[in-house]
mmCIF file of C-alpha atoms in Angstrom:
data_model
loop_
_atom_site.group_PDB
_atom_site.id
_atom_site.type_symbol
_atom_site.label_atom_id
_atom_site.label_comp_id
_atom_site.label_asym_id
_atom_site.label_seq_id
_atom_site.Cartn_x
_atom_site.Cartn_y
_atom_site.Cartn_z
ATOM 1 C CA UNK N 83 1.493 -26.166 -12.336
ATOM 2 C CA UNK N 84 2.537 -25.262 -15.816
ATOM 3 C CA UNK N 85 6.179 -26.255 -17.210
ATOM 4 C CA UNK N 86 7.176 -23.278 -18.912
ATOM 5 C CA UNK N 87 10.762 -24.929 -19.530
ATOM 6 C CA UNK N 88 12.225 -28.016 -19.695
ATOM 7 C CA UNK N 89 16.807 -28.375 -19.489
ATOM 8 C CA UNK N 90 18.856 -29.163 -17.200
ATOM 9 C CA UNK N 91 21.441 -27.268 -13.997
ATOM 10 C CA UNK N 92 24.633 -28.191 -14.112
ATOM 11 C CA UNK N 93 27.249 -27.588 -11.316
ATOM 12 C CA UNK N 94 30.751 -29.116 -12.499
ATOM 13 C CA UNK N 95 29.871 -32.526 -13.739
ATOM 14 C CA UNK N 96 26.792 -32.789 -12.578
ATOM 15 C CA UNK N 97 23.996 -32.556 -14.352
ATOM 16 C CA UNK N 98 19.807 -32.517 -13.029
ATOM 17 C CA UNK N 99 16.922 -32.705 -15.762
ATOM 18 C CA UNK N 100 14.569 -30.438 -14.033
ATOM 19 C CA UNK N 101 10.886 -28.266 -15.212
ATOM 20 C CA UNK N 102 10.234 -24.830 -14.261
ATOM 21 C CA UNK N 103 7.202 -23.100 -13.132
ATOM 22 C CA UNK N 104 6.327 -19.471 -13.017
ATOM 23 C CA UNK N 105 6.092 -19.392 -9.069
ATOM 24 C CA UNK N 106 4.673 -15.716 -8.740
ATOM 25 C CA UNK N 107 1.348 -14.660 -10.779
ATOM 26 C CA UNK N 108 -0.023 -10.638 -11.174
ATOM 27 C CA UNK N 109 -3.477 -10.245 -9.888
ATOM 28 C CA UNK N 110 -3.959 -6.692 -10.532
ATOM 29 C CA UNK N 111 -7.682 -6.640 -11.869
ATOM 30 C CA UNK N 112 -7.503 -6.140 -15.956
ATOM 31 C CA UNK N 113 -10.026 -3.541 -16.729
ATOM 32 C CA UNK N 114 -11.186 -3.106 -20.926
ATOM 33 C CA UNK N 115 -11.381 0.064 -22.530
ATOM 34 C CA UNK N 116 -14.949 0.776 -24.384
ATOM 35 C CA UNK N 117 -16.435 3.083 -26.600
ATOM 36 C CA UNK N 118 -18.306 5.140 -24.086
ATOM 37 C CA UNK N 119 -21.720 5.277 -26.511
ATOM 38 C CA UNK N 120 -22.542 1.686 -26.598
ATOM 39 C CA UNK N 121 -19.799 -0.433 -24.542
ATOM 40 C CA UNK N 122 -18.086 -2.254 -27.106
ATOM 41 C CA UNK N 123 -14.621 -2.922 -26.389
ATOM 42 C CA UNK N 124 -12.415 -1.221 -28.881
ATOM 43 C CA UNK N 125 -10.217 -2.842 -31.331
ATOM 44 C CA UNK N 126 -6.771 -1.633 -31.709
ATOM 45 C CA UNK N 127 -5.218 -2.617 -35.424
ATOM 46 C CA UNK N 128 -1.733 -2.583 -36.089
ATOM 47 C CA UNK N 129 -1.241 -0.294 -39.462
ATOM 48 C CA UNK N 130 1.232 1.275 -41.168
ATOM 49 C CA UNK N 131 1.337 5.092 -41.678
ATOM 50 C CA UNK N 132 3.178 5.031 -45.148
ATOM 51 C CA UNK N 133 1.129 2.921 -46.437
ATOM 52 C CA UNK N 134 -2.309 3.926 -44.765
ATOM 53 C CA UNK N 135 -3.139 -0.291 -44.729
ATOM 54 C CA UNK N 136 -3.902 -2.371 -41.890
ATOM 55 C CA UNK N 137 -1.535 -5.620 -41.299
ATOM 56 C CA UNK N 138 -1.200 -8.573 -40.732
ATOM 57 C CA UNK N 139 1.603 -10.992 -38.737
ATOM 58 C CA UNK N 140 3.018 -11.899 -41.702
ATOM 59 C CA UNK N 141 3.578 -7.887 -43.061
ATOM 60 C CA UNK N 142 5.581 -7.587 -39.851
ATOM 61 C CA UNK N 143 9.068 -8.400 -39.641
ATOM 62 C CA UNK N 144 11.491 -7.207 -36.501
ATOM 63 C CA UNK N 145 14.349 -4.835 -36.911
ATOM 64 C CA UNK N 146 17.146 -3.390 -34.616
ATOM 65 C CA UNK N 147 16.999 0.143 -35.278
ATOM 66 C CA UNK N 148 20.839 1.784 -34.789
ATOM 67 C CA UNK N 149 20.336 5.017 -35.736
ATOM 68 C CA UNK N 150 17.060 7.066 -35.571
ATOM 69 C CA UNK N 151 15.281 6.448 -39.139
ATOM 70 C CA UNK N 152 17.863 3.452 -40.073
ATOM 71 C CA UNK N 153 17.304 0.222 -39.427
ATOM 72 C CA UNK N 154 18.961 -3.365 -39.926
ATOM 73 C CA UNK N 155 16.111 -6.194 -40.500
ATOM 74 C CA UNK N 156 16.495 -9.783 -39.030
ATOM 75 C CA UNK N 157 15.531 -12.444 -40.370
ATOM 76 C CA UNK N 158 12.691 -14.406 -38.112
ATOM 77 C CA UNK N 159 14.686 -17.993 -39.196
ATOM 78 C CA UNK N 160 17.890 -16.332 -37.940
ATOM 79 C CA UNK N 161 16.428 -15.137 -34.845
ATOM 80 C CA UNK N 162 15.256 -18.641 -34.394
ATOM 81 C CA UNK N 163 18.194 -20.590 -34.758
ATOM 82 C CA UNK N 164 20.244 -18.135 -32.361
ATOM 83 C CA UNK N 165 17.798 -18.739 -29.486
ATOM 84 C CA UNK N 166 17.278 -22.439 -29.979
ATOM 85 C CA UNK N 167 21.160 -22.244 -29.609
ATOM 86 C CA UNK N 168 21.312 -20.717 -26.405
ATOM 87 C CA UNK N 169 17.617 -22.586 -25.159
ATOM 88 C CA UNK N 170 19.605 -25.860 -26.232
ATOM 89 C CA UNK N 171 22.429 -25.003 -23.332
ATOM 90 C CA UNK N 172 22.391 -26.514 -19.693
ATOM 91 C CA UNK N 173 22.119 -23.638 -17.029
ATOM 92 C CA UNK N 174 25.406 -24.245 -15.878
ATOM 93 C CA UNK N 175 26.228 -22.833 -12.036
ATOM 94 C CA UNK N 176 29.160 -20.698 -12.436
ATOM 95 C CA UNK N 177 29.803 -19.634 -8.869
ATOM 96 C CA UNK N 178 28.340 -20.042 -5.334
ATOM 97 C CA UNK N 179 27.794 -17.143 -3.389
ATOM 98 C CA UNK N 180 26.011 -15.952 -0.012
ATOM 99 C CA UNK N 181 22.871 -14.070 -0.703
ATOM 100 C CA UNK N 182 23.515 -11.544 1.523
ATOM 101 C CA UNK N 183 25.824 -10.304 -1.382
ATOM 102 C CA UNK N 184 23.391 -9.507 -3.882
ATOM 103 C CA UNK N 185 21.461 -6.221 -3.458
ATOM 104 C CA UNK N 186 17.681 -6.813 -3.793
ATOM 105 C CA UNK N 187 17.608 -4.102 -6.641
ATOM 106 C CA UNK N 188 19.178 -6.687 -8.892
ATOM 107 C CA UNK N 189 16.317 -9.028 -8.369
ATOM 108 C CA UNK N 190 13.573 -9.498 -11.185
ATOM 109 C CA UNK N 191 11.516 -12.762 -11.596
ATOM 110 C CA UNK N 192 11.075 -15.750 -9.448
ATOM 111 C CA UNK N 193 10.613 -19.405 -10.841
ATOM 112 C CA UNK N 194 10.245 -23.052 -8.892
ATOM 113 C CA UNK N 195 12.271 -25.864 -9.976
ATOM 114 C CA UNK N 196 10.808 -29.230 -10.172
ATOM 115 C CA UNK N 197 12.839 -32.295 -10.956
ATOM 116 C CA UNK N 198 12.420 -33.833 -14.181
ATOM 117 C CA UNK N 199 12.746 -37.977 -14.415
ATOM 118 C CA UNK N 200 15.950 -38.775 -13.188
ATOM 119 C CA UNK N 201 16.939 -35.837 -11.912
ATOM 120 C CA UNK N 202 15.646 -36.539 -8.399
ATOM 121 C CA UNK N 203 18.651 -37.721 -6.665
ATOM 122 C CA UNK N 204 20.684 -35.233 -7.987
ATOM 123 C CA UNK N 205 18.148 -32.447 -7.099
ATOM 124 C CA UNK N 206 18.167 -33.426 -3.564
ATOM 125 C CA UNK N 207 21.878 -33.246 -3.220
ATOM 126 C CA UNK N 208 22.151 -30.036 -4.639
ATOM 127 C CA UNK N 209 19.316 -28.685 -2.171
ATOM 128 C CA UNK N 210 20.996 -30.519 0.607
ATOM 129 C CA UNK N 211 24.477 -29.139 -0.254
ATOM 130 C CA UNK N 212 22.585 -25.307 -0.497
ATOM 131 C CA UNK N 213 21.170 -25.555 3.021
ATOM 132 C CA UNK N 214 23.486 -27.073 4.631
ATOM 133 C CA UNK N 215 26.576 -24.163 2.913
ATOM 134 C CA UNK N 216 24.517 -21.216 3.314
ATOM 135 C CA UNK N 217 25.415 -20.920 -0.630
ATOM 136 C CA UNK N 218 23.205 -20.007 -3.856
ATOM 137 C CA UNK N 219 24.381 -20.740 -7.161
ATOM 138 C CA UNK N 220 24.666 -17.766 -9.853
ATOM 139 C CA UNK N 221 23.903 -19.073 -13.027
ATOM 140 C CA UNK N 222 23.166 -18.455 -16.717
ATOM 141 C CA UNK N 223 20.139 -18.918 -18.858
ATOM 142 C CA UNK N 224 18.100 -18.027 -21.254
ATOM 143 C CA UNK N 225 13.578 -17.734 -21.142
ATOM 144 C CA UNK N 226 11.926 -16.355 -23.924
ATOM 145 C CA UNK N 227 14.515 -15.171 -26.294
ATOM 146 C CA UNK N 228 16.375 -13.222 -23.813
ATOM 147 C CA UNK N 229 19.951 -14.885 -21.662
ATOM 148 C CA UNK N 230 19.254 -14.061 -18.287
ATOM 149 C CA UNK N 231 21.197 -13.680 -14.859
ATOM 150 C CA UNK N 232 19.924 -16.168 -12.102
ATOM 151 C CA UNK N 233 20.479 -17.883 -8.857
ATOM 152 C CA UNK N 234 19.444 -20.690 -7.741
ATOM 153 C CA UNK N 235 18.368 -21.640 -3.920
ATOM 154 C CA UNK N 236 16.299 -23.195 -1.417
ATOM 155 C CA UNK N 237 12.736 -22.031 -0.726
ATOM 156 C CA UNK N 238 10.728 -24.088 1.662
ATOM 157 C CA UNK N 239 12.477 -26.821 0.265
ATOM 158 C CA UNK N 240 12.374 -26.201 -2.917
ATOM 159 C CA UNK N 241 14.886 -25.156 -5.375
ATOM 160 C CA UNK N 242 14.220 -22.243 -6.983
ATOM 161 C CA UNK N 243 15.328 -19.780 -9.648
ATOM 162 C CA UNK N 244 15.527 -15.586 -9.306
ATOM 163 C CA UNK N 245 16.398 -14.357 -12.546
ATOM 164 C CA UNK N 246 18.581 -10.895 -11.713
ATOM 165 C CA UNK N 247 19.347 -8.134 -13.621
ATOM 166 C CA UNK N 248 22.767 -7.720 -15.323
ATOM 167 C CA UNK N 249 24.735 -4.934 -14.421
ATOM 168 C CA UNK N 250 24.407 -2.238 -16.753
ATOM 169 C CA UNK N 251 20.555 -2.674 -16.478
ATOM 170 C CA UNK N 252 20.672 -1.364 -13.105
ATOM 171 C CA UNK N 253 20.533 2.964 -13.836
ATOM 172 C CA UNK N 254 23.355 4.635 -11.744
ATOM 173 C CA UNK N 255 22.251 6.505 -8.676
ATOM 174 C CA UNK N 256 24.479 9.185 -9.517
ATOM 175 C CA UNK N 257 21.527 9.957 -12.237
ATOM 176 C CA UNK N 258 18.852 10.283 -9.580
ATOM 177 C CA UNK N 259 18.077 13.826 -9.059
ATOM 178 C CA UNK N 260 17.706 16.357 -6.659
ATOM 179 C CA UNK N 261 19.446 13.357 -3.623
ATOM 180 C CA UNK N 262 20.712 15.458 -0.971
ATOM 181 C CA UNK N 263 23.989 15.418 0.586
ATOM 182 C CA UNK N 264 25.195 14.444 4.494
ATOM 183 C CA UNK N 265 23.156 17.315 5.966
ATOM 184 C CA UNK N 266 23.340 17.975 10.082
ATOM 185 C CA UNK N 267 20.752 15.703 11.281
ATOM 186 C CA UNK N 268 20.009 17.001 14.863
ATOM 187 C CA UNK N 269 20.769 14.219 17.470
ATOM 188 C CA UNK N 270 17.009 14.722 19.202
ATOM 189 C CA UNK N 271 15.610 14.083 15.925
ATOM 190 C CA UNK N 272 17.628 11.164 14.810
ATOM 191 C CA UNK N 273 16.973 9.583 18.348
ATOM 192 C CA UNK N 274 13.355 10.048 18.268
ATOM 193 C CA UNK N 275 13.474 8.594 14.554
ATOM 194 C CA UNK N 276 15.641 5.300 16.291
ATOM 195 C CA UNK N 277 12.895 4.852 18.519
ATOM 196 C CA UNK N 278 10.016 5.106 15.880
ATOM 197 C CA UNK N 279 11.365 2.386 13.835
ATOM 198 C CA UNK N 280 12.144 0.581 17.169
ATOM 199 C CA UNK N 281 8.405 0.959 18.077
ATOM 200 C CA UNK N 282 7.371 -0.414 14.397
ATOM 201 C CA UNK N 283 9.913 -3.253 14.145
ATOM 202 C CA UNK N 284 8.305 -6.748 13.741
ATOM 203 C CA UNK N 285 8.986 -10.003 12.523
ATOM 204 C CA UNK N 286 8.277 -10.016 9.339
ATOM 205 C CA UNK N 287 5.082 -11.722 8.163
ATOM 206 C CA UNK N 288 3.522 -11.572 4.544
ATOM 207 C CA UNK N 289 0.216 -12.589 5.424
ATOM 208 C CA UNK N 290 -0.830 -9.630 7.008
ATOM 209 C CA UNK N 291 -0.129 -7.555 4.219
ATOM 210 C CA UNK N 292 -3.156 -6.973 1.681
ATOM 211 C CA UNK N 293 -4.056 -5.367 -1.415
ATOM 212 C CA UNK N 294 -6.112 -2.647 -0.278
ATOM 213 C CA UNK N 295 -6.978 -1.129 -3.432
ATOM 214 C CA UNK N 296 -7.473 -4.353 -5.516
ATOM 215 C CA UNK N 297 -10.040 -5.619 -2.319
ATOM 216 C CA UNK N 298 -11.932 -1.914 -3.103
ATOM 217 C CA UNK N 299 -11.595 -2.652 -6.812
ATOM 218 C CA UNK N 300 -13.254 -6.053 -6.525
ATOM 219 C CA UNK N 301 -15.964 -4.883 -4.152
ATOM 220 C CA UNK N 302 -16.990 -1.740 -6.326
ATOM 221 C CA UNK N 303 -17.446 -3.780 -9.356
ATOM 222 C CA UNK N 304 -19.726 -6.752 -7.708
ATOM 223 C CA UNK N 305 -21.715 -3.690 -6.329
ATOM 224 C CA UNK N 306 -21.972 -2.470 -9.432
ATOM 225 C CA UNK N 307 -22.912 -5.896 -10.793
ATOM 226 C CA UNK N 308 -25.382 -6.087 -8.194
ATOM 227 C CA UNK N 309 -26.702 -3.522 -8.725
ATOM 228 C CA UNK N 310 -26.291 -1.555 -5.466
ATOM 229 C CA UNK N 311 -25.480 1.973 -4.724
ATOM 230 C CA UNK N 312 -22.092 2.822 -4.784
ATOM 231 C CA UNK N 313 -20.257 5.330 -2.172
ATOM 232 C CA UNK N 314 -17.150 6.227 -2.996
ATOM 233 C CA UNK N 315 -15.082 6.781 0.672
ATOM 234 C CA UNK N 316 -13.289 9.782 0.460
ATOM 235 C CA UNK N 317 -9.396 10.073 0.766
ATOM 236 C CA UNK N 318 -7.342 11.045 3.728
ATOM 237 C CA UNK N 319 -6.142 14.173 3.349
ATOM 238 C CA UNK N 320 -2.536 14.043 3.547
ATOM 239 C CA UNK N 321 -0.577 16.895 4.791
ATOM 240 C CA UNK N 322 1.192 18.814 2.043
ATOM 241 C CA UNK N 323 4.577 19.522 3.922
ATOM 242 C CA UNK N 324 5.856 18.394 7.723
ATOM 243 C CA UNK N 325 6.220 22.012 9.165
ATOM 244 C CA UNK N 326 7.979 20.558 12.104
ATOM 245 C CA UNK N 327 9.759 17.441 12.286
ATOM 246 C CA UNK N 328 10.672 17.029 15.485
ATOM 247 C CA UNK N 329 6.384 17.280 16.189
ATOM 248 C CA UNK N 330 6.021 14.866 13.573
ATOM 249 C CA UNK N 331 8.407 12.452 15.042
ATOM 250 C CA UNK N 332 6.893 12.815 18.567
ATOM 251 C CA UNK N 333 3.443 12.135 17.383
ATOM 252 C CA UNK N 334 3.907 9.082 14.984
ATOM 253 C CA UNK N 335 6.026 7.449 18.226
ATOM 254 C CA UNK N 336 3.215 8.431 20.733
ATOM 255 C CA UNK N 337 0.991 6.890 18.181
ATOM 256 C CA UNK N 338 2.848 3.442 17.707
ATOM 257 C CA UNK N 339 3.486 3.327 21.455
ATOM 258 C CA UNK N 340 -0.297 3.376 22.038
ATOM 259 C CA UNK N 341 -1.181 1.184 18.509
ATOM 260 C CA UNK N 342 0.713 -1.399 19.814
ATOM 261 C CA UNK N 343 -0.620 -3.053 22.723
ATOM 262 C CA UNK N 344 -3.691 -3.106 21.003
ATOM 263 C CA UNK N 345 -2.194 -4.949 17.906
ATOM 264 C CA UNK N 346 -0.974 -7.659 20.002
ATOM 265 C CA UNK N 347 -4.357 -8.695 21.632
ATOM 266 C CA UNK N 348 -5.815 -8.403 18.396
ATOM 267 C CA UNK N 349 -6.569 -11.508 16.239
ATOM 268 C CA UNK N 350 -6.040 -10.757 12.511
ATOM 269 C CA UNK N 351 -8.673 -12.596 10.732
ATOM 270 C CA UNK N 352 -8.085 -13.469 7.144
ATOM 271 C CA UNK N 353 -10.067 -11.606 4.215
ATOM 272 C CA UNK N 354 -12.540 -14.459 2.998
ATOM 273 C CA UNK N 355 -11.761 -15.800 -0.303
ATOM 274 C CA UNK N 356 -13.740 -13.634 -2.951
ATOM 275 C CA UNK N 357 -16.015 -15.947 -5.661
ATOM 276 C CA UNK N 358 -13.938 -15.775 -8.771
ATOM 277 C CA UNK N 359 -16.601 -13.552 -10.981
ATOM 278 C CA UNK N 360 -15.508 -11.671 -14.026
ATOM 279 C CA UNK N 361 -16.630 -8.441 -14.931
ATOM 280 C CA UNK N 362 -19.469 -8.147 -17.740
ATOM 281 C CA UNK N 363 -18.349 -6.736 -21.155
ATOM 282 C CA UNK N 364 -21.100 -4.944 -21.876
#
């Protein structure tokens, strides 16, 4: 795995050396844009419209801009020294609080935390000490130029870090249009709905959950790489309003009620590994 930062946690006086790695990775499929005549990819050029010029990385310096039209420049040695400042700093465990505190909106990015030499001991003890309390730590730090929000806590025995959002980064929901207020929710309706999401309730389990449309993605372009003919399945046809609720309650729980027996004699197989194969350029 690939350290993307080397420091240390600190929580009072005690201090762990420790490496992080990114523990999550994107696999949405990257797809190139092309000039449609003769497939090359196309270029994209950073110019400047005063000038009319194309230009380079060192043309380009960064600026806060305060006022539409005014700007302040910074200097990139300035910039520098401010975030080797902060990168410099321990990520020092300010409080210890239950998770069950923390909405999941404030969540962002999620990091493992290996011990660095030395630090293994200590390490243990603080995952110990987390298990055993129930606790996570909420800590400051600061990855790629920016301080960042975290906690810190156990995941299959490891500890790791969940950056989290500050504050005023979460929008307030009293911006959210068109929410609508405590209307009179009729009793046969809610009950029905109670028993739907009775009917659906499982134990949660991530494997069985797939990305459909990256699977289609993947298969459509190794057909087209093989050279095969290529069917595009038509969408469902969703309808465009629920004309009766109460019928549309009735008929998703008569549904689950009859899905489920099925589902639980049912073996989920799991979707083959696909051979790593990039799409062609041109």
């Amino acid at each position: 795995m690939h350290t993307m930062w080397k420091g240390t946690i600190s929580f009072g006086l005690v201090n762990i050396p420790v490496k992080m790695h990114a523990a999550t990775e994107n696999k949405d499929v990257k797809l190139r844009q092309l000039h449609k005549e003769c497939n090359t990819p196309v270029k994209y050029e950073k110019v400047c419209p005063h000038c009319e010029k194309e230009l380079q990385t060192e043309d380009i310096v960064k600026a806060y801009e305060y006022t539409k039209n005014k700007f302040v420049v910074l200097d990139e040695d300035e910039l520098q020294a401010l975030q080797k400042e902060q990168e410099d700093k321990a990520v020092e465990i300010v409080d210890f609080v239950s998770l069950e505190e923390i909405d999941p909106i404030y969540f962002e990015r999620c990091y493992y935390l290996s011990p660095n030499e030395g630090g293994t001991k200590a390490y243990s003890l603080l995952r110990k000490a987390l298990e055993d309390t129930g606790k996570i730590g909420v800590a400051s730090m600061v990855i790629r130029s920016k301080q960042q929000l975290a906690v810190i806590r156990v995941y299959k025995n490891v500890l790791v870090v969940e950056t989290i959002h500050y504050p005023d980064e979460v929008r307030n929901v009293a911006d959210v249009p068109n929410i609508p207020a405590e209307d009179a929710i009729v009793d046969k309706e809610l009950k029905t709905a109670k028993l739907l999401i009775e009917q659906l309730t499982a134990t949660f389990d991530p494997e069985k959950y797939n990305d459909d449309y990256r699977e289609a993605l993947l298969d459509l372009i190794q057909a087209k790489r093989d050279h095969e003919q290529v069917q595009i399945p038509t969408a469902k046809k969703q309808p465009s309003n629920v004309t009766n609720l109460m019928d549309a309650l009735q008929a998703s729980l008569d549904k689950a009620k009859k899905d489920k027996p099925a589902a639980k004699k049912t073996t989920r197989k799991k979707t083959p590994a696909r051979p790593k194969k990039k799409p062609e350029a041109g």
